[in-house]
Short mmCIF file of C-alpha atoms in Angstrom, two decimals:
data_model
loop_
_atom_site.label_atom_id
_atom_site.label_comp_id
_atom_site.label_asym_id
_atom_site.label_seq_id
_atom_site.Cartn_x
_atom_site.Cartn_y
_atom_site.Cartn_z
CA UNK R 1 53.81 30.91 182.05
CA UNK R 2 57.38 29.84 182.90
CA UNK R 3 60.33 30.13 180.06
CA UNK R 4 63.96 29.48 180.86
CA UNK R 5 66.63 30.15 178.09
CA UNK R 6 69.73 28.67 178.49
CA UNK R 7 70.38 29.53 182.02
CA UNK R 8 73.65 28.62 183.78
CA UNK R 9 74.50 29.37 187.41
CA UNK R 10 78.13 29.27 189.20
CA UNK R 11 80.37 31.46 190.90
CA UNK R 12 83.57 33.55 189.06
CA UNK R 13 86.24 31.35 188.86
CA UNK R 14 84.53 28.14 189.02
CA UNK R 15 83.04 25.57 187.17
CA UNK R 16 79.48 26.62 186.75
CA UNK R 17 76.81 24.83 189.01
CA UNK R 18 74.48 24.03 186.16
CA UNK R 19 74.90 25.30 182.35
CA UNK R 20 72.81 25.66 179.27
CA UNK R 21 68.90 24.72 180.71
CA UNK R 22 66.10 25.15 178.92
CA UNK R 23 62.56 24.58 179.39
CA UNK R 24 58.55 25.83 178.75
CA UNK R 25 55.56 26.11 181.44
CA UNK R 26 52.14 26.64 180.30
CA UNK R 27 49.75 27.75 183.24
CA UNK R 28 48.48 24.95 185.14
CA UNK R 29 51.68 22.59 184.49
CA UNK R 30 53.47 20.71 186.70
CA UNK R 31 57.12 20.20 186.30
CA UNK R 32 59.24 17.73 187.99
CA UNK R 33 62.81 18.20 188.01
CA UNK R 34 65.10 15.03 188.34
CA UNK R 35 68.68 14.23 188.84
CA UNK R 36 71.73 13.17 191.07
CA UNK R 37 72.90 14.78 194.15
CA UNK R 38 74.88 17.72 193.20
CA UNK R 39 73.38 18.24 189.79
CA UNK R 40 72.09 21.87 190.51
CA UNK R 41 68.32 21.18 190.97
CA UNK R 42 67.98 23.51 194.43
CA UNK R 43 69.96 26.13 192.84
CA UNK R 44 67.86 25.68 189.51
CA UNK R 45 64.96 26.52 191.93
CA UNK R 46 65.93 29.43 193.60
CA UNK R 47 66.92 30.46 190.00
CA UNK R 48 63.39 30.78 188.89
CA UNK R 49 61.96 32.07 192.41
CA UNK R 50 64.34 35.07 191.81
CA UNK R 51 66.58 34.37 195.14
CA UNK R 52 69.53 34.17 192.75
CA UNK R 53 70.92 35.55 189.72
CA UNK R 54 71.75 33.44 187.04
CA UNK R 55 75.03 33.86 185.28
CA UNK R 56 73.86 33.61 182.05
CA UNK R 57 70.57 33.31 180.01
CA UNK R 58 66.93 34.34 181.34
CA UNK R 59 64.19 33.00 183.36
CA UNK R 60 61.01 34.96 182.87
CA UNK R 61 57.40 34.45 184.75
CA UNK R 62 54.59 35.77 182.56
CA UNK R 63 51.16 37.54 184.16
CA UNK R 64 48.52 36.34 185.28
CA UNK R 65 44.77 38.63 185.02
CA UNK R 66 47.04 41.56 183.76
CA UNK R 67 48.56 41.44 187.02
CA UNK R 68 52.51 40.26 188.69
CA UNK R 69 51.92 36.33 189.07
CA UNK R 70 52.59 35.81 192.38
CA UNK R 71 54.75 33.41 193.23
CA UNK R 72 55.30 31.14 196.72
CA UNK R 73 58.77 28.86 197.09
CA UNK R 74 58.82 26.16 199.42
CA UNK R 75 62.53 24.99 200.61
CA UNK R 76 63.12 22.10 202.47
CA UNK R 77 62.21 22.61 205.65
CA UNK R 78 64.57 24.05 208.62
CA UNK R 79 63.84 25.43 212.01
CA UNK R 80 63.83 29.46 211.69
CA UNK R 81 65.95 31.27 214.00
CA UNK R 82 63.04 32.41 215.96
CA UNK R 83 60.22 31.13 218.14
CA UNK R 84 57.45 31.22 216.37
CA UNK R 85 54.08 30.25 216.89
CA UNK R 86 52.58 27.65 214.40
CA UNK R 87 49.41 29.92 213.25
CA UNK R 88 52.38 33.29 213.14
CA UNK R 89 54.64 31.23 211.12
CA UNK R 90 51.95 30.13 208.63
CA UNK R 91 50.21 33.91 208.75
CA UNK R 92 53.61 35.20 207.64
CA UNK R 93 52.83 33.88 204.22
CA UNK R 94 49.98 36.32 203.41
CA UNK R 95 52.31 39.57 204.57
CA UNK R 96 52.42 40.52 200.45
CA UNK R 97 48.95 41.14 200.57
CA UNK R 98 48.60 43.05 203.82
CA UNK R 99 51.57 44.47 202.93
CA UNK R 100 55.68 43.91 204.08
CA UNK R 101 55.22 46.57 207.42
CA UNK R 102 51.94 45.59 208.50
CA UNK R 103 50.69 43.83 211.11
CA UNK R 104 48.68 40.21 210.31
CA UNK R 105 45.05 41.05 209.82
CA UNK R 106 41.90 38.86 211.33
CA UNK R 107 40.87 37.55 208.21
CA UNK R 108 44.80 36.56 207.56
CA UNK R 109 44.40 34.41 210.95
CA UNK R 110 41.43 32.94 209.55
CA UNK R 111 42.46 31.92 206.18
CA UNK R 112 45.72 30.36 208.01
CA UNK R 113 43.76 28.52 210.10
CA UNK R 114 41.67 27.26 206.84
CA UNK R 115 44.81 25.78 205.41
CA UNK R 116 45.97 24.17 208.91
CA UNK R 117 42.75 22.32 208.46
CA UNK R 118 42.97 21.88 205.10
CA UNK R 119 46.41 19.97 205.39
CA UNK R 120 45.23 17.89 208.68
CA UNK R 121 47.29 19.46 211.17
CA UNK R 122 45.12 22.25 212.52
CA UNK R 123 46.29 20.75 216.21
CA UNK R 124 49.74 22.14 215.18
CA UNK R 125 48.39 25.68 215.32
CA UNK R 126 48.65 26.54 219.04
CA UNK R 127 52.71 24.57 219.03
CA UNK R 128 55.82 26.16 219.05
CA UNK R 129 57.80 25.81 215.61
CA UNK R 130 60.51 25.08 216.59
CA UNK R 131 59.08 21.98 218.75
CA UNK R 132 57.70 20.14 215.74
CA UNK R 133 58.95 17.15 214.25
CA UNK R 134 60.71 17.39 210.79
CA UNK R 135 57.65 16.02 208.80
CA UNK R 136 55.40 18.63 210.71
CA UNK R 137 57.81 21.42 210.37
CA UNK R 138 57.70 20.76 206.47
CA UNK R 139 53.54 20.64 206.41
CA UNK R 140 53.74 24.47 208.20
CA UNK R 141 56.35 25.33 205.35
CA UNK R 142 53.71 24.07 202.82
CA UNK R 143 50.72 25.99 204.85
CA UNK R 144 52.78 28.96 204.87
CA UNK R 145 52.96 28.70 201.04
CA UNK R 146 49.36 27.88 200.13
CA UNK R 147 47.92 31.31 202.41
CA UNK R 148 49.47 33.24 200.10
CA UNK R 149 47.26 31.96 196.90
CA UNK R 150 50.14 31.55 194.55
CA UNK R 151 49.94 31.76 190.92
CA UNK R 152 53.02 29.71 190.76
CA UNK R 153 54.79 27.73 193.08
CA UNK R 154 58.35 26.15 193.39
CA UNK R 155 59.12 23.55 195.78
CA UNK R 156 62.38 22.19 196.73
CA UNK R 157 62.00 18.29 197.86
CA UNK R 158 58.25 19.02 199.26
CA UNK R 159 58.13 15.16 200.19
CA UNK R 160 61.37 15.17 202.36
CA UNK R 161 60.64 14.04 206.24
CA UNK R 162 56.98 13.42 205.14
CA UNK R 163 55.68 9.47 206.46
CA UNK R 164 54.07 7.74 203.23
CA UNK R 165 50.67 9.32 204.16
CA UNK R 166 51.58 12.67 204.18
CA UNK R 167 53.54 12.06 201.29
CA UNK R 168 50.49 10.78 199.12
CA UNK R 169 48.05 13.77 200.79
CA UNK R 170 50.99 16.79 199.51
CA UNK R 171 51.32 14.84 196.08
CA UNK R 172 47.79 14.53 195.63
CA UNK R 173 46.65 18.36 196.73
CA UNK R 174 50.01 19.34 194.45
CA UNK R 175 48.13 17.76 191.36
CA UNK R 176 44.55 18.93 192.39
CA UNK R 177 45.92 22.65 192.63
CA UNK R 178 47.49 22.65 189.20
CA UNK R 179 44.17 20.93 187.78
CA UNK R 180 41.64 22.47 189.51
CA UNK R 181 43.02 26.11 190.18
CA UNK R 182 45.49 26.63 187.09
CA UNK R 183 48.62 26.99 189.54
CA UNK R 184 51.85 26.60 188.11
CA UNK R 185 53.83 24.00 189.92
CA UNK R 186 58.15 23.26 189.82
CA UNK R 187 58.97 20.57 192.04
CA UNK R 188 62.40 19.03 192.99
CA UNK R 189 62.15 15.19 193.90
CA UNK R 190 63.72 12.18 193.83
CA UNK R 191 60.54 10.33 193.82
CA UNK R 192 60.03 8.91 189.59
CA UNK R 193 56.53 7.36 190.56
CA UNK R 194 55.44 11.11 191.92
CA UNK R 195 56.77 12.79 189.02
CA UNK R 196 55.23 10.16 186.90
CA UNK R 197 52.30 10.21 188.20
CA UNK R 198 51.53 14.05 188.14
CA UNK R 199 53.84 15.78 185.67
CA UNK R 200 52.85 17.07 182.58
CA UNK R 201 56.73 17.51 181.72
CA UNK R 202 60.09 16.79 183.33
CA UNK R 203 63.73 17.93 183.38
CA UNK R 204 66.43 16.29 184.41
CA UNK R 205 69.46 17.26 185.30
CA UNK R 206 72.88 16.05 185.82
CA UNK R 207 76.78 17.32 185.64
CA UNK R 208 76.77 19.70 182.94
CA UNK R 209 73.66 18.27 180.85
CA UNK R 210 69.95 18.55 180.98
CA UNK R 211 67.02 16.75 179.06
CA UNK R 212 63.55 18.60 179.08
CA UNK R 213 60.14 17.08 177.70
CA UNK R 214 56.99 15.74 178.10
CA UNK R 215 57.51 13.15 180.67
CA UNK R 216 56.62 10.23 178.50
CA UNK R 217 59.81 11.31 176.45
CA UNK R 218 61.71 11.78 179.69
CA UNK R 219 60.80 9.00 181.85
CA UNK R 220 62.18 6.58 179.92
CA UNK R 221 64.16 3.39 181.03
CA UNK R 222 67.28 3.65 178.90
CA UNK R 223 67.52 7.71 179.77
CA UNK R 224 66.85 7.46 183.68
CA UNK R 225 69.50 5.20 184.09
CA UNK R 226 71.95 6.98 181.99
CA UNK R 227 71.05 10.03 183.91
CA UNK R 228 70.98 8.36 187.43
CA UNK R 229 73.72 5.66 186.82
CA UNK R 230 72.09 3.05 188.19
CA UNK R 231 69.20 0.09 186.67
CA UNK R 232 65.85 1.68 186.81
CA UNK R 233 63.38 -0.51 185.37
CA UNK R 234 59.12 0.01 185.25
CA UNK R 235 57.50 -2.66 186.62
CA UNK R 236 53.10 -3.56 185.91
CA UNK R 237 51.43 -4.45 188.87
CA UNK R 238 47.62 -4.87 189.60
CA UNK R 239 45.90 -2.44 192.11
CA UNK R 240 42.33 -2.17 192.78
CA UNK R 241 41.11 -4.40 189.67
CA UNK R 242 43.71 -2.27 187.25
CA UNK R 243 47.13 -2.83 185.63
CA UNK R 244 49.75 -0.01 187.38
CA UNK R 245 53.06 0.68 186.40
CA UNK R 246 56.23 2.13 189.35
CA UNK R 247 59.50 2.08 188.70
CA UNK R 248 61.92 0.37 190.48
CA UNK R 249 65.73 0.47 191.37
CA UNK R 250 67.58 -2.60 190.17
CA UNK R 251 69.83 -3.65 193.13
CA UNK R 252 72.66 -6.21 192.40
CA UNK R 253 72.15 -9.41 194.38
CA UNK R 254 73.64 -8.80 197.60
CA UNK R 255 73.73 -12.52 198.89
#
């Protein structure tokens, strides 16, 4: 569904941004991508959405029904420059299918509304966007993404200013569209336990280097802390009558 070959990104004259990264989607997989600050994940993203051009190698989307896939990118969220409405800001995601020049149709309303409800903040529909609260603001980004009915779709931190339950709810519905409705999901996050939990692979990233797999191969002690510099270690716990394993950050003692 997804194949990158050896793309790098940067800007002539400088040290590229990322270099050499590689990596395989089959429809209905979920890819977490990993890494330190500064490592080139965003940029990675918009790669693959198409809202840059890499400097070198390809990123290619396949079909889907004999048709374009189409594709929906979430960024992290920031106030537009306008004053939108909620339910217009969340409409604007279905303007590919009623076309770039055309006006929202009643059925575009409706399925906007759908999603509002289906994410638990229809009550956000009748607010001003730009008079939401961070974590709210990022929900409408999400809405906005889900109207169109994306084959594949990219998100860029999708947890950031989300409280724990909202958190859980976008993790969750991520997982259930890739299962249930073959989407093709790339996330950003700095979450392991998400990307643990609902990856089928994972690529991480840091200065000049890159590791793609399966995520058993990738989540591994010894490699995440090479990668991230610091201890991680996985921890078992029992939850609900069940062993669970998280992973953990090994802080030195402090007192």
């Amino acid at each position: 569904m997804i194949t990158a070959s050896r793309l790098a990104f940067g800007f002539k004259g400088r040290e590229p941004i990322f270099d050499n990264v590689s990596f395989e989607l089959k429809r209905g997989e979920i890819l977490s991508v990993l890494g330190p600050n500064g490592a080139g994940k965003t940029t990675l993203l918009r790669n693959i959405a198409g809202l840059c051009r890499p400097s070198a190698g390809r990123c290619e989307i396949g079909r889907v029904d004999n048709r374009e896939a189409r594709l929906a990118y979430v960024p992290q969220a920031k106030a537009p420059h306008f004053s939108y409405g909620v339910l217009d800001f969340v409409t604007f995601g279905c303007a590919r299918q009623a076309g770039w020049f055309a006006g929202p149709r009643r059925q575009d309303f409706t399925r906007a509304q759908a999603v509002l409800h289906a994410l638990e903040i229809a009550p956000l529909a009748q607010k001003n966007i730009n008079q939401i609260s961070g974590g709210e603001l990022q929900m409408c980004y999400f809405a906005k993404a889900l109207v169109a009915d994306p084959d594949v779709m990219i998100l860029d931190e999708p947890e950031s200013n989300l409280d724990f339950y909202n958190q859980a709810k976008m993790i969750e519905m991520l997982w259930r569209l890739a299962k249930e409705r073959q989407m093709t999901i790339v996330l950003n996050t700095h979450f392991l336990n998400y990307a643990e939990r609902i990856s089928d692979k994972c690529l991480l990233m840091a200065k000049r280097q890159s590791l793609f797999g399966v995520k058993s191969a990738v989540l591994r002690e010894d490699i995440l802390e090479r990668y991230f510099r610091v201890p991680v270690r996985k921890c078992r716990y029992e939850h609900q009558g069940a062993s669970e394993e998280t992973f953990i950050i090994a802080l030195r003692n402090l007192a």
